[in-house]
Every structure is written in C-alpha cells, then in structure tokens.
Tab-separated table of C-alpha atoms in Angstrom:
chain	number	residue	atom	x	y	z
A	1	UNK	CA	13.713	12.831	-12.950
A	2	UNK	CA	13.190	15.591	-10.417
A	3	UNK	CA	14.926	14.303	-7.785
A	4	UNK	CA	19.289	15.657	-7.114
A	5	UNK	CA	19.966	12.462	-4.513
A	6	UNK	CA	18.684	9.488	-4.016
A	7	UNK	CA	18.683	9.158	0.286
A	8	UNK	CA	15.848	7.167	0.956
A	9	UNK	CA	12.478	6.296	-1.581
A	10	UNK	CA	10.125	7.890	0.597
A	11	UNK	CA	11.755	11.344	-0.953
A	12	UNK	CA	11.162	9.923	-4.338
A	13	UNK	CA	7.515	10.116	-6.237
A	14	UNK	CA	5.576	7.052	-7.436
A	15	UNK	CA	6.553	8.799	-11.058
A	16	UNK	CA	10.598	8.838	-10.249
A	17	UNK	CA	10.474	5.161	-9.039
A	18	UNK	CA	9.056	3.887	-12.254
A	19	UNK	CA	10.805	6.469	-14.428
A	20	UNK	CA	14.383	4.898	-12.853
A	21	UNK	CA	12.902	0.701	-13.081
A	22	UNK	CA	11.909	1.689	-16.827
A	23	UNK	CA	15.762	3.197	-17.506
A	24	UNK	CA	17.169	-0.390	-15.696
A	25	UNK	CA	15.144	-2.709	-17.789
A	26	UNK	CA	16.318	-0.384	-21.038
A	27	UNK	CA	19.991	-0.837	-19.868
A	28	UNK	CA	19.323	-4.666	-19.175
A	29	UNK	CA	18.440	-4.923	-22.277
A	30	UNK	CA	21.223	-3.043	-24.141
A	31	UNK	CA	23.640	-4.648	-22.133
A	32	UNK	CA	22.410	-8.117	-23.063
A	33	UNK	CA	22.444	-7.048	-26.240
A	34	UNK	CA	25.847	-5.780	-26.399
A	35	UNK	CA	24.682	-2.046	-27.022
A	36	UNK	CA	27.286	-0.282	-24.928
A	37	UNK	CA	25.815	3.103	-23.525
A	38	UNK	CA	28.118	5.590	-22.245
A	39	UNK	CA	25.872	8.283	-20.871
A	40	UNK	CA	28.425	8.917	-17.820
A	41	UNK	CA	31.710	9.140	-20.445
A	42	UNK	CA	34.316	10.952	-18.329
A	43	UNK	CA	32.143	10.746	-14.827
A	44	UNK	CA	33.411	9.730	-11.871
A	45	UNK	CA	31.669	8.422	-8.847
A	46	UNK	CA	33.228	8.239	-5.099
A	47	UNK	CA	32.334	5.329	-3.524
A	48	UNK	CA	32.809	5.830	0.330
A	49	UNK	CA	32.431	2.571	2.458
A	50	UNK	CA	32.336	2.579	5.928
A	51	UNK	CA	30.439	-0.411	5.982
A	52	UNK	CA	32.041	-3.358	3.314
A	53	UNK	CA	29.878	-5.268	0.941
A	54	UNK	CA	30.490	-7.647	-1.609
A	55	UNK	CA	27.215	-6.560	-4.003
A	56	UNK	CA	27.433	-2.658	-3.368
A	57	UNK	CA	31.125	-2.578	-4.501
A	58	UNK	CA	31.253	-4.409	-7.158
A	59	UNK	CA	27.462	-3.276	-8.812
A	60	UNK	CA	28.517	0.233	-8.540
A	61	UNK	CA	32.472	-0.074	-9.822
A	62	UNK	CA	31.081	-2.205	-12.723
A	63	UNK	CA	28.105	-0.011	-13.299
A	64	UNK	CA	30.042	3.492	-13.690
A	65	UNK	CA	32.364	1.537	-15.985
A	66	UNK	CA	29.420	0.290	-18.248
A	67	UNK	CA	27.880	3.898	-18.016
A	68	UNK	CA	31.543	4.932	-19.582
A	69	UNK	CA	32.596	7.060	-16.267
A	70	UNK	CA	35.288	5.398	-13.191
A	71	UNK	CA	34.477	4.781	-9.638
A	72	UNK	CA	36.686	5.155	-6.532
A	73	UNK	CA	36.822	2.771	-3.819
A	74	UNK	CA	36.965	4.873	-0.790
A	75	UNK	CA	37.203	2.820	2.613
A	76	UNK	CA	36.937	3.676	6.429
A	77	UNK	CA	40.778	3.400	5.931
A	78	UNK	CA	40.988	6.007	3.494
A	79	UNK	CA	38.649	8.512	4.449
A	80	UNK	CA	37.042	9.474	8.046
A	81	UNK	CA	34.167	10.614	7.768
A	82	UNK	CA	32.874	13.204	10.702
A	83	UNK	CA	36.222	12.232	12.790
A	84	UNK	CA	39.346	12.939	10.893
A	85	UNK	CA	37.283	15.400	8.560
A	86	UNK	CA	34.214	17.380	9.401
A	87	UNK	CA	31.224	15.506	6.788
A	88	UNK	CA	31.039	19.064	5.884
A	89	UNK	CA	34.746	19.365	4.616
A	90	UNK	CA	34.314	15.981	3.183
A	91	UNK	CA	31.274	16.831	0.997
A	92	UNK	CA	32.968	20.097	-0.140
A	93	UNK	CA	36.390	18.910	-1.114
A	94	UNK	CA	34.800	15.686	-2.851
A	95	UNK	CA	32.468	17.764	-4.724
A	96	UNK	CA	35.589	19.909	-6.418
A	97	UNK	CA	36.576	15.637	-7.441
A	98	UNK	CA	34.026	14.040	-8.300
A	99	UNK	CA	30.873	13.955	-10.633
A	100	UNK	CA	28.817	11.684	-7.675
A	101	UNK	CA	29.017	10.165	-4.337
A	102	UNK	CA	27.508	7.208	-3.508
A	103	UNK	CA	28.402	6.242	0.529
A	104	UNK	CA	27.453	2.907	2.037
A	105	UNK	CA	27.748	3.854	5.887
A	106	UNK	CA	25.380	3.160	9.345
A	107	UNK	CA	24.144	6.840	10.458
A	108	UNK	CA	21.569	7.980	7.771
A	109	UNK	CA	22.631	11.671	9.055
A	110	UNK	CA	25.823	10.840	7.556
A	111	UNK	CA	23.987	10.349	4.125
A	112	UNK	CA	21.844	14.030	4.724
A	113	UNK	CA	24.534	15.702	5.752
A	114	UNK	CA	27.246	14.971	2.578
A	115	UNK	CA	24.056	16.065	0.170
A	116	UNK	CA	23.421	19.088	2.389
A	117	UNK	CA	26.777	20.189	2.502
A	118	UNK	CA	28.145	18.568	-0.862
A	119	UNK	CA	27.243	20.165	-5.022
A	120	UNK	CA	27.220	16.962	-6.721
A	121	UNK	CA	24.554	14.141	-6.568
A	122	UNK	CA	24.595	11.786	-3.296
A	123	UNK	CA	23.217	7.937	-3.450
A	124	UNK	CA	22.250	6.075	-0.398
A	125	UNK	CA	24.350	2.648	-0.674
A	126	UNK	CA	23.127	1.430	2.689
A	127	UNK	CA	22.736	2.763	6.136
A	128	UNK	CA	20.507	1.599	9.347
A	129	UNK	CA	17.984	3.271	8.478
A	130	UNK	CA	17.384	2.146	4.663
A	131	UNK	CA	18.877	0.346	1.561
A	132	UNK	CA	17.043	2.223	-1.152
A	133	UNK	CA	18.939	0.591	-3.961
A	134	UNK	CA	18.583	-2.472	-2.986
A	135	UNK	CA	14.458	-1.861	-3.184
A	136	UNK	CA	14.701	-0.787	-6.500
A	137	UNK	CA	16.544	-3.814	-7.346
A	138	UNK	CA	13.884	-6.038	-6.290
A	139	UNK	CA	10.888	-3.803	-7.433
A	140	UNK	CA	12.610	-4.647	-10.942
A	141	UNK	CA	12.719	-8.203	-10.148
A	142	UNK	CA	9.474	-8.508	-9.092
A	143	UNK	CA	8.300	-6.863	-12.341
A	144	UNK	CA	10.315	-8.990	-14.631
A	145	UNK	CA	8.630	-12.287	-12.710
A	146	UNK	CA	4.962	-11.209	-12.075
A	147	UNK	CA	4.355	-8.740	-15.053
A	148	UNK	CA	3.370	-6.077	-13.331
A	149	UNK	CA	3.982	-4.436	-9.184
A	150	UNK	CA	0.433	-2.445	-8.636
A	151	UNK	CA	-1.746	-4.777	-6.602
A	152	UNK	CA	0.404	-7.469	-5.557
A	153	UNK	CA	0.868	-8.097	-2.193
A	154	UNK	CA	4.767	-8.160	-0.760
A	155	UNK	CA	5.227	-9.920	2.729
A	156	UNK	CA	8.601	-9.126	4.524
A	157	UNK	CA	9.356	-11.635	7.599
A	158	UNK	CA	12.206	-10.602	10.122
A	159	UNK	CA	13.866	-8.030	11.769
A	160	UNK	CA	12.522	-4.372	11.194
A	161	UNK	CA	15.441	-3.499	9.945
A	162	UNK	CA	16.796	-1.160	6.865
A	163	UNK	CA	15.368	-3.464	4.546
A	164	UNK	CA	12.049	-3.406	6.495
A	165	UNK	CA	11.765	0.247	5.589
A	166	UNK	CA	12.997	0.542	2.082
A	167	UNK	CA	9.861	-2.161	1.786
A	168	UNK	CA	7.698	0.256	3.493
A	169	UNK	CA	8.910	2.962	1.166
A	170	UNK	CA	9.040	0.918	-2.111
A	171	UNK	CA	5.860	-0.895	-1.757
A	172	UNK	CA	3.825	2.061	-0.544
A	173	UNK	CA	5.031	4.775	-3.079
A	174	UNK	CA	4.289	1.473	-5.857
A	175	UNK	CA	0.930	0.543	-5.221
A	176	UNK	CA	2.266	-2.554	-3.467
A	177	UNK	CA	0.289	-4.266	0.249
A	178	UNK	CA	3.215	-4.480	2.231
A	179	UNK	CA	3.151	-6.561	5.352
A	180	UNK	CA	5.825	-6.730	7.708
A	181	UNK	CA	6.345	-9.587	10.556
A	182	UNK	CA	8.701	-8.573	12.964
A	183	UNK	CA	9.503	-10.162	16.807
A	184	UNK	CA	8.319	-8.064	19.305
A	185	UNK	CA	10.978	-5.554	20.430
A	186	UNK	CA	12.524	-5.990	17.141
A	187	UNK	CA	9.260	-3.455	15.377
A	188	UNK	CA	10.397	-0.649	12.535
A	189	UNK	CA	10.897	2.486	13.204
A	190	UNK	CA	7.784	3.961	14.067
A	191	UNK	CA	8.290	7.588	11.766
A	192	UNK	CA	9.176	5.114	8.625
A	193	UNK	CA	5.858	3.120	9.404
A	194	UNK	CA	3.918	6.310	9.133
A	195	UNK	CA	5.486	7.727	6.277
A	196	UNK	CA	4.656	4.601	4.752
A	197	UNK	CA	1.155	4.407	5.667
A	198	UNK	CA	0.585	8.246	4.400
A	199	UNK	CA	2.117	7.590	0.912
A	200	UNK	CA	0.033	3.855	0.973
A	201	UNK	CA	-2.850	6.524	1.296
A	202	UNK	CA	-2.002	8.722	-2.008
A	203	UNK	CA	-1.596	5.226	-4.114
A	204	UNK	CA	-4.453	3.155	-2.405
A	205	UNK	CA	-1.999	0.161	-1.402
A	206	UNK	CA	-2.351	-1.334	2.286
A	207	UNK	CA	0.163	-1.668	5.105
A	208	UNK	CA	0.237	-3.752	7.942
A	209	UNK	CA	2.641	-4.395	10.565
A	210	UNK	CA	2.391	-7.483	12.966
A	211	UNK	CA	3.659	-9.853	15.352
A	212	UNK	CA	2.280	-12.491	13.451
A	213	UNK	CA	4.188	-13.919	10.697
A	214	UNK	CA	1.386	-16.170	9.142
A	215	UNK	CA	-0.584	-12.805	8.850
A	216	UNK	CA	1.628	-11.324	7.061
A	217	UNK	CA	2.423	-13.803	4.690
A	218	UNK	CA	-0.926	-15.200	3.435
A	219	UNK	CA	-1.705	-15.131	0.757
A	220	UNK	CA	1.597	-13.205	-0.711
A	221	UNK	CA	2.804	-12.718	-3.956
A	222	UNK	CA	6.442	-12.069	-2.753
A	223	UNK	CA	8.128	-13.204	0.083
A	224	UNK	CA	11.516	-11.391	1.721
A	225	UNK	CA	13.285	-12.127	4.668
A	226	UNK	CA	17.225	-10.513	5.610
A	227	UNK	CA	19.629	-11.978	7.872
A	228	UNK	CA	18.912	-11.267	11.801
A	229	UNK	CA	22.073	-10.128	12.643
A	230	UNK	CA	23.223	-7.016	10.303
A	231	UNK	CA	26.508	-5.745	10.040
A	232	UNK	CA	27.789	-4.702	13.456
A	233	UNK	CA	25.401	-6.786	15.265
A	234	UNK	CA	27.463	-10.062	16.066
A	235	UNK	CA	27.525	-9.715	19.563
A	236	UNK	CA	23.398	-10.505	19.728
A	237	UNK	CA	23.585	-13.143	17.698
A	238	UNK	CA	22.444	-15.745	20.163
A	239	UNK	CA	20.354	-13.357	22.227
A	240	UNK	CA	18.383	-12.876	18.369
A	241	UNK	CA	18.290	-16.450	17.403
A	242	UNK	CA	15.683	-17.198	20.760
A	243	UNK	CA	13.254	-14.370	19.935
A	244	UNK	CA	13.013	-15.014	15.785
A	245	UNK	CA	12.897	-18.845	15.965
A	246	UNK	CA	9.236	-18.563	14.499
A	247	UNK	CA	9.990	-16.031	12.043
A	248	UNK	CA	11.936	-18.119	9.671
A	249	UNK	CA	10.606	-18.369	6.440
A	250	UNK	CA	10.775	-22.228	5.799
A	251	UNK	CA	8.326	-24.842	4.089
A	252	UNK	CA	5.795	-24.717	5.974
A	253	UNK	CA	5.742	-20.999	6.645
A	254	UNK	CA	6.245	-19.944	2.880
A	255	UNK	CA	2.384	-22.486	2.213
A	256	UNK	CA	1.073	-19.814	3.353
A	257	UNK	CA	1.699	-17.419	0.028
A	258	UNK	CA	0.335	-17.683	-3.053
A	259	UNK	CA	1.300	-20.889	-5.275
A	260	UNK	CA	3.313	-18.987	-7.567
A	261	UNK	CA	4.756	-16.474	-5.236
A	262	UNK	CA	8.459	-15.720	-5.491
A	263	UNK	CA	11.364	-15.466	-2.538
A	264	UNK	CA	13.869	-12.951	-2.710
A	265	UNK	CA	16.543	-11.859	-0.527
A	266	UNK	CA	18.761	-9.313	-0.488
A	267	UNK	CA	21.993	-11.954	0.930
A	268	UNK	CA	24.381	-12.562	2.229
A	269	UNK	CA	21.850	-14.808	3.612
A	270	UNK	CA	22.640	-17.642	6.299
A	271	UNK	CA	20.462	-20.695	5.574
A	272	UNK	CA	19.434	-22.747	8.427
A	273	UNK	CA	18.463	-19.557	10.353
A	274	UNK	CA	16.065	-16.598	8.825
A	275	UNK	CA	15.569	-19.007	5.762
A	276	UNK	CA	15.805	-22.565	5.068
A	277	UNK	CA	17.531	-24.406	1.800
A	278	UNK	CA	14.740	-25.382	0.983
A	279	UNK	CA	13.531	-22.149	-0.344
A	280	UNK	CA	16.206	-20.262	-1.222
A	281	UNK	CA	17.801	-23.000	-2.852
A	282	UNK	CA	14.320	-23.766	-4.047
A	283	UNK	CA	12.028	-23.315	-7.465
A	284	UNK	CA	10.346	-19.939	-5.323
A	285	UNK	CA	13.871	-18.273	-5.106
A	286	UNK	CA	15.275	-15.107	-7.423
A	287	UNK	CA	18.198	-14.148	-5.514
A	288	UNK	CA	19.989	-14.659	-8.316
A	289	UNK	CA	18.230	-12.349	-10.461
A	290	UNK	CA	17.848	-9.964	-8.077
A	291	UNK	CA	21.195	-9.847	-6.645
A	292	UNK	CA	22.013	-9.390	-10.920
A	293	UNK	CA	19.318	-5.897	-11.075
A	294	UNK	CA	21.518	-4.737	-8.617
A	295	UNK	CA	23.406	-3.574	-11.556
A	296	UNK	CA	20.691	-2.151	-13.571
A	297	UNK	CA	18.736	-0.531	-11.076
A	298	UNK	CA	22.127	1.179	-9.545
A	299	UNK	CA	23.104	2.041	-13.096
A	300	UNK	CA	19.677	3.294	-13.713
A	301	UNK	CA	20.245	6.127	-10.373
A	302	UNK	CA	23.403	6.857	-11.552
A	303	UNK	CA	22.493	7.705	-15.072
A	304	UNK	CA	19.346	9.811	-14.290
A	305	UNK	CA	21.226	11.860	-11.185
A	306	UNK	CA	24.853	11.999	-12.317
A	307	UNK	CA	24.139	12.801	-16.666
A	308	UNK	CA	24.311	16.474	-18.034
C-alpha cells in the first residue's frame, strides 16, 4: 500500500484498490473461520461524527476491535470541528491520541484539511462529496457474486450524489463501465466526472452520464440506486420526489439489466420511492451482503494504513 489516507478512491491506484479488496476477503475469511487477527493490537482509532450513521459506527467500532486496537466515538457533541477548535488544532492534538482518524462529516475540506494538518492516517467515512468505503464495500460484493469486476458494466440510477462519485471513482480506477442516470439539475459534480473519465482512459473502462435512466441501465450487470434525500436534505423532500419519479429502479426498470444482474444499495433505503420491494426485497438484492463487507473492506483500510 502506498497510499497514508484514504480521502477519496480517485487518490488511490487500480493496484491499492485491489491490494485492500484482496486483504477484506482474507479477513472474511479468517473471521468466518474463527482465526482472530490482531494486526492493530494496542491501536486506537478516533471516530469523529458529525454526520450519524448506523453502518459507519458500528463497522468501524467492531472492526478496530477485531483488528485487536479500540475506537472512540467522537460526536458533533463532543468535538467541534473548525468552530470550537481550529481543524488544524484538532488534527494536531488528536494525532498526539490516537493511532487513526476516521471522520464521517459533510465538507470534504474538512476531510483534507485533518490529513494536511494531522501525523496519523485519516479515512474518509462519508462526506458530500464521496463515500469511499462504502465503494469498496460493494466492489467486494460485486466480486464475491460475479467472479470477477474488470468488464462488467455497473449502472447507478438517482441523485448525483456522494455515492454517484465514489462509483465514478471505483468503477473507473477497476476496469468497471459505469453509467450514471441522474434528473436533470440533480447531474455530478462536473470535476469528479472528469477525473473519472481520465482514469476510465488509463484502464480502458467506459463512462457515461445521462438523463436517461433506461440508457444507463441496459444491459447492466449491477444495479445501485441511494435514497433522494441525503442527510440534511429533508426540507426538499417533496420538491425531489416530482423530478425523480422516473428514476426509480422498480420491475420494470431493473428488465432492462442483464438476467442475472445484482441490486445493491448502500441503505438506509426507503422503499416505495428510489426503489421498490420488489427488488430490494427481491432474488436481485445483496444489501445484505454488502451492508456485511462493510466490515471487511473498512477493516481491510484500517489494517493496511494504521499497521507498523
């Protein structure tokens, strides 16, 4: 691993993405196995949340204690980070603490900033920008179902959001087509579409972006969607429903992929809105695996960044 911090994949090389999915599916398998593997004995990780989450808090407390180290739970309530404290007192004092930081937060400048400022490894948890982790998570998935993740083709239906990206970023540094559907006015990031399309370039995979969700979604192998209304986002939940009415991923939408292809989703997911029960309750649907690799890919990061 040549990498110090994991902030978004798009910093990461095709040979780090697949050196950290090998080390999950080796700790899968250990765990499973009941081989215990303490490679972070006497570690501790930071865990600052300024955004909650069910699957980030728990996958990281229960990973560090599997890896033999401790987390700490750090919330907005406990720690202000850039308004009580400076990010770059933060990173400094927590550094003299702890082994590794991993922050779930909104501003990806929040994310930069602790691993500029900070000495110890930093892992992106979440922000609005990306969910790296998460992408990982589901690039093992994938794997485990279809065998292999060069060549097949990954359709992403919804909101260019942070998981739009990390799909960008995952499936372009991976060999992966990667198409995303999005409403119009609700496009990626423009910069993360262009990173994606230069490293799709250096791995010979194909990227598309389009208005039109059937487009993206024929003839897939996988199939993602996220909810339309992320954390902090409430107040356009009505405004949101109107404009992605034809983006959600139901019956008739999800024909459109291959026969065998799988659905993931990253949850919590609201069913009757970007997805119906029909698939993710459905003989396609993963999200119980993947939401599981959580804890292998994260314990994967932590053990290649954070060991001596």
């Amino acid at each position: 691993m040549n990498q110090k911090h994991l902030l978004t994949l798009h910093d990461w090389s095709t040979e780090d993405i697949t050196e950290t999915l090998t080390v999950a599916d080796k700790l899968k398998k250990e765990l499973k196995a009941g081989i215990k593997h303490p490679i972070l004995a006497g570690k501790t990780l930071g865990m600052i949340f300024s955004k909650s989450s069910t699957r980030t808090r728990v996958s990281f407390q229960t990973g560090i204690y599997q890896l033999g180290g401790q987390g700490i739970f750090l919330s907005s309530n406990d720690i202000q980070l850039g308004r009580g404290e400076s990010i770059y007192d933060t990173a400094n004092v927590l550094s003299r603490y702890v082994d590794g930081i991993m922050i779930r937060t909104f501003k990806q400048s929040d994310v930069e900033d602790l691993a500029k400022y900070g000495t110890v490894p930093v892992i992106n948890g979440l922000t609005d920008l990306v969910h790296p982790c998460q992408v990982l998570a589901d690039m093992q998935t994938v794997a485990e179902k279809k065998g292999k993740l060069e060549g097949l083709k990954l359709a992403y239906i919804g909101d260019g959001n942070n998981m739009a990206h990390s799909y960008l970023y995952g499936c372009a540094k991976l060999g992966m087509d990667v198409s995303i559907a999005t409403p119009v006015g609700y496009e990626c990031n423009a910069e993360v579409v262009e990173n994606a399309k230069n490293d799709a370039r250096a791995t010979g995979s194909n990227v598309v972006v389009t208005y039109d969700p059937v487009e993206a979604i024929s003839n897939a192998d996988v199939v993602c969607t996220d909810t339309w209304c992320s954390m902090g986002q409430e107040a356009e939940k009505e405004e949101k429903i109107k404009h992605f009415s034809g983006y959600q991923v139901n019956t008739e939408l999800f024909s459109k992929a291959k026969e065998d292809a799988i659905f993931l989703h990253c949850l919590p997911a609201y069913r009757g809105y970007e997805v119906t029960e029909e698939i993710i309750d459905g003989p396609h649907s993963v999200i119980f695996d993947e939401a599981e690799n959580r804890l292998h890919a994260q314990k994967a990061v932590m053990a290649l960044l954070m060991a001596d």
